[in-house]
Amino acid sequence: MHDSLTGSLNAEGFVAHLDRAAEAVSKSGKPFGVISVDISKFQKINEAHGYAFANQLLCLVAQRLALILGGRFSVGRLGGNEFLLLIEELADKRELGEVLDIVRGAFSHHFELYGKRLQVEAYIGALLYPETFGNSEELIAQAHEAMVTGKRHNKNIYLYDRDSSPWFTMDMAAEIRRALREDEFQLHYQPRIDLKSGKVLGMEALLRWPHTKHGNIPPTEFIYVAESSGMILPLGNWVLSQAEKDIKTLESQGVIGLNIAVNLSFKQLQDLAFCETLPARIKHWQYSQSQLEFELTETAVLSNPELVKATLTAIHDMGIKISLDDFGTGYSALVHVKEFPISVVKIDKSFVQRMEIDRSTHDIVESIISFAHRLNLEVVGEGIETIEQLDALKSMGCEQGQGYYFAKALPLDQFIDFVREFNRVDTKQGLKT
Ligand code: C2E
Ligand code: CA
Ligand code: CA
């Protein structure tokens, strides 16, 4: 099942892994990515340095790919200078994009062999299954085709694009504009629970797009298009206005004092108009600003530290809390974060979910929590799905939790029912301290 030169999987082995992965998707629903990596100008390397040298290079590439990608991946080589990667249990296309950046990063450092340094370039093609589907042989061919198309267009990374994927080909930015105009977006709320008292103390507003033709389009599929097309600004404004309306409805129904967290894109932070109009916007709220929270990813915060620091300080001075979203997936540098007016850290769901099966992840989460506490930050555990995850977080002193174990993001009326029910019962499922 293995390639005798590099130790990677051979064709037969890789196909077997793909077959197994496709079966796993039908159970877990989590997509996988297939990535084709082609070492560019390999023939030249062969001619210039010789056969043994080129072979050794392939071994180093295989080794490096296996090293940077870790346990969730299979590396295959079907002969020649093309590698195949399989990455399982992806959350969405955005995560595949992050993996592709890592793969590209593997070629940003030179390789050293026989006392020589060599800078190697690679073309990378990819697809997300089951968005792109087919049997294992077809998937390999499609990933290869994507890589070749990228090469032809001089693009280092290219995602396989097929007509059967409805929202991949439609003009998404125009669709977002239309959907805004036709009031098609919705805001749902996922409760955030105080793990000590076992009460709902707030909620996170999450965008939902029930597209009239294509059904529900997940935010991970359209937020990045909104960001790159500028549509995130009107969309983000819509989210804030809707949240404001919903808060008033909540209060009129007697559900008071909850914190509301709204996700902000880095594009909004970089937009002067957004920052300038924010005070006026939130003055309308007639709601304590201290109950409003903005969630930002660490990558957004550290992408342009100087500008972001000024904006965040202004937001903080308005009395709005700032939380660091998806912590653990980006730079993971709480030390840097200390310089920003941040009060909450949200531990990414991938950590919470890996904690049980992986001792080192457990230890990482524990140290993130204790370090966050030393910096006077509150900690929210995200993506809690099981009582074991909940208990582990509680024993580590994590203050708040969010996840399907409690509830998914719910439409406002269902959210109100949930809060009433949840806060009424004393012995919440497993929350008794
Ligand atoms: P996020 O801010 O990390 O939001 C949490 C995501 O995790 C949500 O996905 C939520 O439904 C999901 N989730 C919550 N609990 C669990 C759990 O127990 N298990 C699992 N597997 N998942 C859980 P969703 O709603 O698909 O949103 C995805 C991302 O889209 C958000 O990630 C956020 O980055 C972005 N997003 C959503 N709404 C907005 C918005 O209004 N503005 C901006 N800029 N981004 C948004
Ligand atoms: Ca969030
Ligand atoms: Ca998050």
Tab-separated table of C-alpha atoms and ligand atoms in Angstrom, residues 204 263 295 325-326 346 348-349 382, ligand 3:
chain	number	residue	atom	x	y	z
A	204	GLU	CA	-24.508	34.890	20.150
A	263	ASN	CA	-19.690	38.728	15.164
A	295	GLU	CA	-16.661	38.878	18.662
A	325	ASP	CA	-13.293	34.257	18.815
A	326	ASP	CA	-11.983	30.861	17.677
A	346	LYS	CA	-13.640	31.936	23.291
A	348	ASP	CA	-12.425	27.176	19.543
A	349	LYS	CA	-14.737	24.215	19.249
A	382	GLU	CA	-17.390	26.772	22.352
B	3	CA	CA	-16.111	30.718	17.318
